[in-house]
Amino acid sequence: MGHREDLLEGAKRCLLEKGFARTTARDIVKESGTNLASIGYHYGSKDALLAQAYIALVEEMSFEGDGDAGLSGAPGSLERFREVWSNIADSMRDPGSIWRLSMEVMTIDLPEVRDHLARAQREGGRGLVALLMGVPEEEVSDETADTLGRFYMTLMTGLIAQWTFDPKTAPDGASLTEGLRRIIEAATRT
């Protein structure tokens, strides 16, 4: 790996160990085996590097289930919805979960970081739409990413908050699916 990749990997480890606010440039350099100047050269700033590292950690998450079996529910079905959101909720149970870091990241008031992460929101929503609807990400239109994708990202943010503040009562995939089923039922009554 080159310095750019070493920095990113080191920053990911630092984020998971120390969080965003407590990670220093020196921590990243120590963890990556690089030098301070390489942060500015490759990423512009420590905060931009940490934002990239956070996005990379989220992108590495998989919500398709264990093994090669993947998801068994039909694309767009309530069963697929339950499976995906169950997998997401299961990933939040780990005390070292990336999602605990997400709450910290949501509260950061650094414009450079916020702008970088805001641009990633659309792509996160696009990825959830693709997974839940069973289509390749490149086939998810911008309009769908900006509507259905934003809906899923809002659901994700709320789920992260609930799991962070009260994991004992936070919803799982089954309860979210039951809530959605009730919404559909009420919306389709004549």
PDB file of C-alpha atoms in Angstrom:
ATOM      1  CA  MET A   1       0.000   0.000   0.000  1.00  0.00           C
ATOM      2  CA  GLY A   2       1.019   3.597  -0.530  1.00  0.00           C
ATOM      3  CA  HIS A   3       0.819   6.403   2.001  1.00  0.00           C
ATOM      4  CA  ARG A   4      -2.719   7.357   0.929  1.00  0.00           C
ATOM      5  CA  GLU A   5      -4.056   3.847   1.618  1.00  0.00           C
ATOM      6  CA  ASP A   6      -1.962   3.469   4.791  1.00  0.00           C
ATOM      7  CA  LEU A   7      -3.395   6.725   6.115  1.00  0.00           C
ATOM      8  CA  LEU A   8      -6.954   5.645   5.359  1.00  0.00           C
ATOM      9  CA  GLU A   9      -6.485   2.272   7.083  1.00  0.00           C
ATOM     10  CA  GLY A  10      -4.804   3.906  10.077  1.00  0.00           C
ATOM     11  CA  ALA A  11      -7.570   6.501  10.332  1.00  0.00           C
ATOM     12  CA  LYS A  12     -10.240   3.771  10.260  1.00  0.00           C
ATOM     13  CA  ARG A  13      -8.546   1.973  13.156  1.00  0.00           C
ATOM     14  CA  CYS A  14      -8.240   5.235  15.104  1.00  0.00           C
ATOM     15  CA  LEU A  15     -11.905   6.091  14.557  1.00  0.00           C
ATOM     16  CA  LEU A  16     -13.039   2.744  15.887  1.00  0.00           C
ATOM     17  CA  GLU A  17     -10.721   2.961  18.891  1.00  0.00           C
ATOM     18  CA  LYS A  18     -10.917   6.665  19.829  1.00  0.00           C
ATOM     19  CA  GLY A  19     -13.759   8.236  17.901  1.00  0.00           C
ATOM     20  CA  PHE A  20     -13.645  11.320  15.726  1.00  0.00           C
ATOM     21  CA  ALA A  21     -13.040  14.098  18.254  1.00  0.00           C
ATOM     22  CA  ARG A  22     -10.314  12.281  20.219  1.00  0.00           C
ATOM     23  CA  THR A  23      -8.276  11.144  17.190  1.00  0.00           C
ATOM     24  CA  THR A  24      -5.286  13.374  16.516  1.00  0.00           C
ATOM     25  CA  ALA A  25      -3.163  13.636  13.392  1.00  0.00           C
ATOM     26  CA  ARG A  26      -0.306  12.130  15.393  1.00  0.00           C
ATOM     27  CA  ASP A  27      -2.501   9.129  16.284  1.00  0.00           C
ATOM     28  CA  ILE A  28      -3.167   8.514  12.597  1.00  0.00           C
ATOM     29  CA  VAL A  29       0.506   8.880  11.675  1.00  0.00           C
ATOM     30  CA  LYS A  30       1.521   6.473  14.425  1.00  0.00           C
ATOM     31  CA  GLU A  31      -1.137   3.946  13.410  1.00  0.00           C
ATOM     32  CA  SER A  32      -0.377   4.210   9.693  1.00  0.00           C
ATOM     33  CA  GLY A  33       3.411   4.386   9.791  1.00  0.00           C
ATOM     34  CA  THR A  34       3.408   7.522   7.655  1.00  0.00           C
ATOM     35  CA  ASN A  35       4.234  11.185   8.385  1.00  0.00           C
ATOM     36  CA  LEU A  36       2.246  14.312   9.239  1.00  0.00           C
ATOM     37  CA  ALA A  37       2.853  15.991   5.884  1.00  0.00           C
ATOM     38  CA  SER A  38       1.278  13.056   4.049  1.00  0.00           C
ATOM     39  CA  ILE A  39      -2.124  13.795   5.616  1.00  0.00           C
ATOM     40  CA  GLY A  40      -2.253  17.256   4.051  1.00  0.00           C
ATOM     41  CA  TYR A  41      -0.780  16.061   0.776  1.00  0.00           C
ATOM     42  CA  HIS A  42      -3.239  13.204   0.268  1.00  0.00           C
ATOM     43  CA  TYR A  43      -6.394  14.414   2.046  1.00  0.00           C
ATOM     44  CA  GLY A  44      -6.043  18.143   2.689  1.00  0.00           C
ATOM     45  CA  SER A  45      -6.667  17.872   6.417  1.00  0.00           C
ATOM     46  CA  LYS A  46      -7.018  15.420   9.273  1.00  0.00           C
ATOM     47  CA  ASP A  47     -10.774  16.029   9.361  1.00  0.00           C
ATOM     48  CA  ALA A  48     -11.166  15.306   5.634  1.00  0.00           C
ATOM     49  CA  LEU A  49      -9.184  12.079   6.118  1.00  0.00           C
ATOM     50  CA  LEU A  50     -11.362  11.057   9.069  1.00  0.00           C
ATOM     51  CA  ALA A  51     -14.508  11.785   7.057  1.00  0.00           C
ATOM     52  CA  GLN A  52     -13.208   9.568   4.237  1.00  0.00           C
ATOM     53  CA  ALA A  53     -12.294   6.868   6.754  1.00  0.00           C
ATOM     54  CA  TYR A  54     -15.781   6.977   8.281  1.00  0.00           C
ATOM     55  CA  ILE A  55     -17.411   6.657   4.852  1.00  0.00           C
ATOM     56  CA  ALA A  56     -15.103   3.750   4.024  1.00  0.00           C
ATOM     57  CA  LEU A  57     -16.078   1.986   7.270  1.00  0.00           C
ATOM     58  CA  VAL A  58     -19.775   2.388   6.482  1.00  0.00           C
ATOM     59  CA  GLU A  59     -19.282   1.185   2.893  1.00  0.00           C
ATOM     60  CA  GLU A  60     -17.568  -1.958   4.195  1.00  0.00           C
ATOM     61  CA  MET A  61     -20.705  -2.927   6.127  1.00  0.00           C
ATOM     62  CA  SER A  62     -22.833  -5.656   4.562  1.00  0.00           C
ATOM     63  CA  PHE A  63     -26.491  -6.134   5.348  1.00  0.00           C
ATOM     64  CA  GLU A  64     -27.093  -9.116   3.112  1.00  0.00           C
ATOM     65  CA  GLY A  65     -26.824 -11.731   5.843  1.00  0.00           C
ATOM     66  CA  ASP A  66     -24.329 -14.464   6.581  1.00  0.00           C
ATOM     67  CA  GLY A  67     -22.511 -16.576   4.062  1.00  0.00           C
ATOM     68  CA  ASP A  68     -23.239 -16.953   0.386  1.00  0.00           C
ATOM     69  CA  ALA A  69     -26.972 -17.407   0.886  1.00  0.00           C
ATOM     70  CA  GLY A  70     -27.595 -13.665   0.945  1.00  0.00           C
ATOM     71  CA  LEU A  71     -31.184 -12.471   1.209  1.00  0.00           C
ATOM     72  CA  SER A  72     -34.056 -14.861   0.644  1.00  0.00           C
ATOM     73  CA  GLY A  73     -36.932 -12.360   0.552  1.00  0.00           C
ATOM     74  CA  ALA A  74     -38.115 -11.206  -2.846  1.00  0.00           C
ATOM     75  CA  PRO A  75     -36.880  -7.744  -3.863  1.00  0.00           C
ATOM     76  CA  GLY A  76     -39.249  -5.059  -2.598  1.00  0.00           C
ATOM     77  CA  SER A  77     -41.083  -7.468  -0.278  1.00  0.00           C
ATOM     78  CA  LEU A  78     -41.812  -7.061   3.399  1.00  0.00           C
ATOM     79  CA  GLU A  79     -39.684 -10.184   3.976  1.00  0.00           C
ATOM     80  CA  ARG A  80     -36.675  -8.497   2.294  1.00  0.00           C
ATOM     81  CA  PHE A  81     -37.353  -5.370   4.352  1.00  0.00           C
ATOM     82  CA  ARG A  82     -37.392  -7.459   7.555  1.00  0.00           C
ATOM     83  CA  GLU A  83     -34.196  -9.327   6.624  1.00  0.00           C
ATOM     84  CA  VAL A  84     -32.213  -6.198   5.761  1.00  0.00           C
ATOM     85  CA  TRP A  85     -33.325  -4.204   8.801  1.00  0.00           C
ATOM     86  CA  SER A  86     -32.749  -7.236  11.059  1.00  0.00           C
ATOM     87  CA  ASN A  87     -29.187  -7.441   9.730  1.00  0.00           C
ATOM     88  CA  ILE A  88     -28.698  -3.708  10.288  1.00  0.00           C
ATOM     89  CA  ALA A  89     -30.063  -3.916  13.856  1.00  0.00           C
ATOM     90  CA  ASP A  90     -27.851  -6.947  14.550  1.00  0.00           C
ATOM     91  CA  SER A  91     -24.814  -4.917  13.481  1.00  0.00           C
ATOM     92  CA  MET A  92     -25.714  -2.335  16.142  1.00  0.00           C
ATOM     93  CA  ARG A  93     -25.549  -4.830  19.005  1.00  0.00           C
ATOM     94  CA  ASP A  94     -21.739  -4.891  19.025  1.00  0.00           C
ATOM     95  CA  PRO A  95     -20.299  -2.459  21.610  1.00  0.00           C
ATOM     96  CA  GLY A  96     -17.538  -1.569  19.117  1.00  0.00           C
ATOM     97  CA  SER A  97     -20.056  -0.920  16.369  1.00  0.00           C
ATOM     98  CA  ILE A  98     -19.450   1.696  13.710  1.00  0.00           C
ATOM     99  CA  TRP A  99     -22.928   2.993  14.496  1.00  0.00           C
ATOM    100  CA  ARG A 100     -21.897   4.331  17.910  1.00  0.00           C
ATOM    101  CA  LEU A 101     -19.321   6.382  16.046  1.00  0.00           C
ATOM    102  CA  SER A 102     -22.122   7.566  13.750  1.00  0.00           C
ATOM    103  CA  MET A 103     -23.821   9.423  16.585  1.00  0.00           C
ATOM    104  CA  GLU A 104     -20.604  11.329  17.249  1.00  0.00           C
ATOM    105  CA  VAL A 105     -20.174  12.100  13.567  1.00  0.00           C
ATOM    106  CA  MET A 106     -23.748  13.443  13.360  1.00  0.00           C
ATOM    107  CA  THR A 107     -22.952  16.065  15.999  1.00  0.00           C
ATOM    108  CA  ILE A 108     -19.710  17.349  14.493  1.00  0.00           C
ATOM    109  CA  ASP A 109     -19.859  21.022  13.586  1.00  0.00           C
ATOM    110  CA  LEU A 110     -17.055  21.166  11.053  1.00  0.00           C
ATOM    111  CA  PRO A 111     -18.298  22.464   7.658  1.00  0.00           C
ATOM    112  CA  GLU A 112     -15.667  20.561   5.649  1.00  0.00           C
ATOM    113  CA  VAL A 113     -16.636  17.279   7.298  1.00  0.00           C
ATOM    114  CA  ARG A 114     -20.379  17.936   7.131  1.00  0.00           C
ATOM    115  CA  ASP A 115     -20.202  18.809   3.415  1.00  0.00           C
ATOM    116  CA  HIS A 116     -18.232  15.657   2.680  1.00  0.00           C
ATOM    117  CA  LEU A 117     -20.631  13.442   4.629  1.00  0.00           C
ATOM    118  CA  ALA A 118     -23.720  15.154   3.220  1.00  0.00           C
ATOM    119  CA  ARG A 119     -22.606  14.227  -0.288  1.00  0.00           C
ATOM    120  CA  ALA A 120     -22.271  10.611   0.857  1.00  0.00           C
ATOM    121  CA  GLN A 121     -25.881  10.514   2.110  1.00  0.00           C
ATOM    122  CA  ARG A 122     -27.351  10.223  -1.384  1.00  0.00           C
ATOM    123  CA  GLU A 123     -25.067   7.307  -2.181  1.00  0.00           C
ATOM    124  CA  GLY A 124     -25.908   5.611   1.116  1.00  0.00           C
ATOM    125  CA  GLY A 125     -29.590   5.889   0.280  1.00  0.00           C
ATOM    126  CA  ARG A 126     -28.924   4.624  -3.230  1.00  0.00           C
ATOM    127  CA  GLY A 127     -27.174   1.580  -1.746  1.00  0.00           C
ATOM    128  CA  LEU A 128     -30.090   0.805   0.575  1.00  0.00           C
ATOM    129  CA  VAL A 129     -32.590   1.138  -2.282  1.00  0.00           C
ATOM    130  CA  ALA A 130     -30.495  -1.243  -4.390  1.00  0.00           C
ATOM    131  CA  LEU A 131     -30.282  -3.777  -1.578  1.00  0.00           C
ATOM    132  CA  LEU A 132     -33.947  -3.630  -0.627  1.00  0.00           C
ATOM    133  CA  MET A 133     -35.244  -3.549  -4.198  1.00  0.00           C
ATOM    134  CA  GLY A 134     -32.749  -6.053  -5.619  1.00  0.00           C
ATOM    135  CA  VAL A 135     -31.343  -3.827  -8.372  1.00  0.00           C
ATOM    136  CA  PRO A 136     -27.780  -2.731  -9.149  1.00  0.00           C
ATOM    137  CA  GLU A 137     -26.882   0.634  -7.571  1.00  0.00           C
ATOM    138  CA  GLU A 138     -26.179   2.177 -10.970  1.00  0.00           C
ATOM    139  CA  GLU A 139     -29.817   1.526 -11.933  1.00  0.00           C
ATOM    140  CA  VAL A 140     -31.194   3.517  -8.988  1.00  0.00           C
ATOM    141  CA  SER A 141     -32.155   6.914 -10.395  1.00  0.00           C
ATOM    142  CA  ASP A 142     -31.264  10.160  -8.649  1.00  0.00           C
ATOM    143  CA  GLU A 143     -34.987  10.802  -8.094  1.00  0.00           C
ATOM    144  CA  THR A 144     -35.368   7.438  -6.356  1.00  0.00           C
ATOM    145  CA  ALA A 145     -32.198   8.028  -4.312  1.00  0.00           C
ATOM    146  CA  ASP A 146     -33.581  11.437  -3.305  1.00  0.00           C
ATOM    147  CA  THR A 147     -36.971  10.072  -2.220  1.00  0.00           C
ATOM    148  CA  LEU A 148     -36.918   6.415  -1.232  1.00  0.00           C
ATOM    149  CA  GLY A 149     -33.201   6.537  -0.452  1.00  0.00           C
ATOM    150  CA  ARG A 150     -33.688   9.521   1.867  1.00  0.00           C
ATOM    151  CA  PHE A 151     -36.575   7.703   3.542  1.00  0.00           C
ATOM    152  CA  TYR A 152     -34.298   4.725   4.233  1.00  0.00           C
ATOM    153  CA  MET A 153     -31.482   6.990   5.461  1.00  0.00           C
ATOM    154  CA  THR A 154     -33.922   8.710   7.822  1.00  0.00           C
ATOM    155  CA  LEU A 155     -34.988   5.322   9.128  1.00  0.00           C
ATOM    156  CA  MET A 156     -31.311   4.380   9.538  1.00  0.00           C
ATOM    157  CA  THR A 157     -30.526   7.569  11.465  1.00  0.00           C
ATOM    158  CA  GLY A 158     -33.449   7.022  13.812  1.00  0.00           C
ATOM    159  CA  LEU A 159     -32.472   3.405  14.346  1.00  0.00           C
ATOM    160  CA  ILE A 160     -28.881   4.413  15.140  1.00  0.00           C
ATOM    161  CA  ALA A 161     -30.135   6.979  17.654  1.00  0.00           C
ATOM    162  CA  GLN A 162     -32.451   4.512  19.367  1.00  0.00           C
ATOM    163  CA  TRP A 163     -29.766   1.811  19.575  1.00  0.00           C
ATOM    164  CA  THR A 164     -27.291   4.362  20.957  1.00  0.00           C
ATOM    165  CA  PHE A 165     -29.582   5.768  23.639  1.00  0.00           C
ATOM    166  CA  ASP A 166     -31.539   2.691  24.687  1.00  0.00           C
ATOM    167  CA  PRO A 167     -30.486  -0.604  23.110  1.00  0.00           C
ATOM    168  CA  LYS A 168     -32.828  -2.566  25.394  1.00  0.00           C
ATOM    169  CA  THR A 169     -35.930  -1.084  23.756  1.00  0.00           C
ATOM    170  CA  ALA A 170     -34.566  -0.261  20.307  1.00  0.00           C
ATOM    171  CA  PRO A 171     -36.532  -1.831  17.448  1.00  0.00           C
ATOM    172  CA  ASP A 172     -35.372  -4.803  15.452  1.00  0.00           C
ATOM    173  CA  GLY A 173     -36.201  -5.776  11.888  1.00  0.00           C
ATOM    174  CA  ALA A 174     -39.396  -7.560  12.885  1.00  0.00           C
ATOM    175  CA  SER A 175     -40.851  -4.589  14.753  1.00  0.00           C
ATOM    176  CA  LEU A 176     -39.904  -2.156  11.968  1.00  0.00           C
ATOM    177  CA  THR A 177     -41.556  -4.458   9.445  1.00  0.00           C
ATOM    178  CA  GLU A 178     -44.712  -4.690  11.535  1.00  0.00           C
ATOM    179  CA  GLY A 179     -44.801  -0.892  11.734  1.00  0.00           C
ATOM    180  CA  LEU A 180     -44.431  -0.640   7.958  1.00  0.00           C
ATOM    181  CA  ARG A 181     -47.106  -3.291   7.434  1.00  0.00           C
ATOM    182  CA  ARG A 182     -49.509  -1.240   9.579  1.00  0.00           C
ATOM    183  CA  ILE A 183     -48.716   1.928   7.623  1.00  0.00           C
ATOM    184  CA  ILE A 184     -49.382   0.112   4.331  1.00  0.00           C
ATOM    185  CA  GLU A 185     -52.591  -1.366   5.698  1.00  0.00           C
ATOM    186  CA  ALA A 186     -53.870   2.017   6.884  1.00  0.00           C
ATOM    187  CA  ALA A 187     -52.882   3.720   3.618  1.00  0.00           C
ATOM    188  CA  THR A 188     -54.656   1.164   1.468  1.00  0.00           C
ATOM    189  CA  ARG A 189     -57.993   1.105   3.319  1.00  0.00           C
ATOM    190  CA  THR A 190     -60.863   2.335   1.236  1.00  0.00           C
TER     191      THR A 190
END
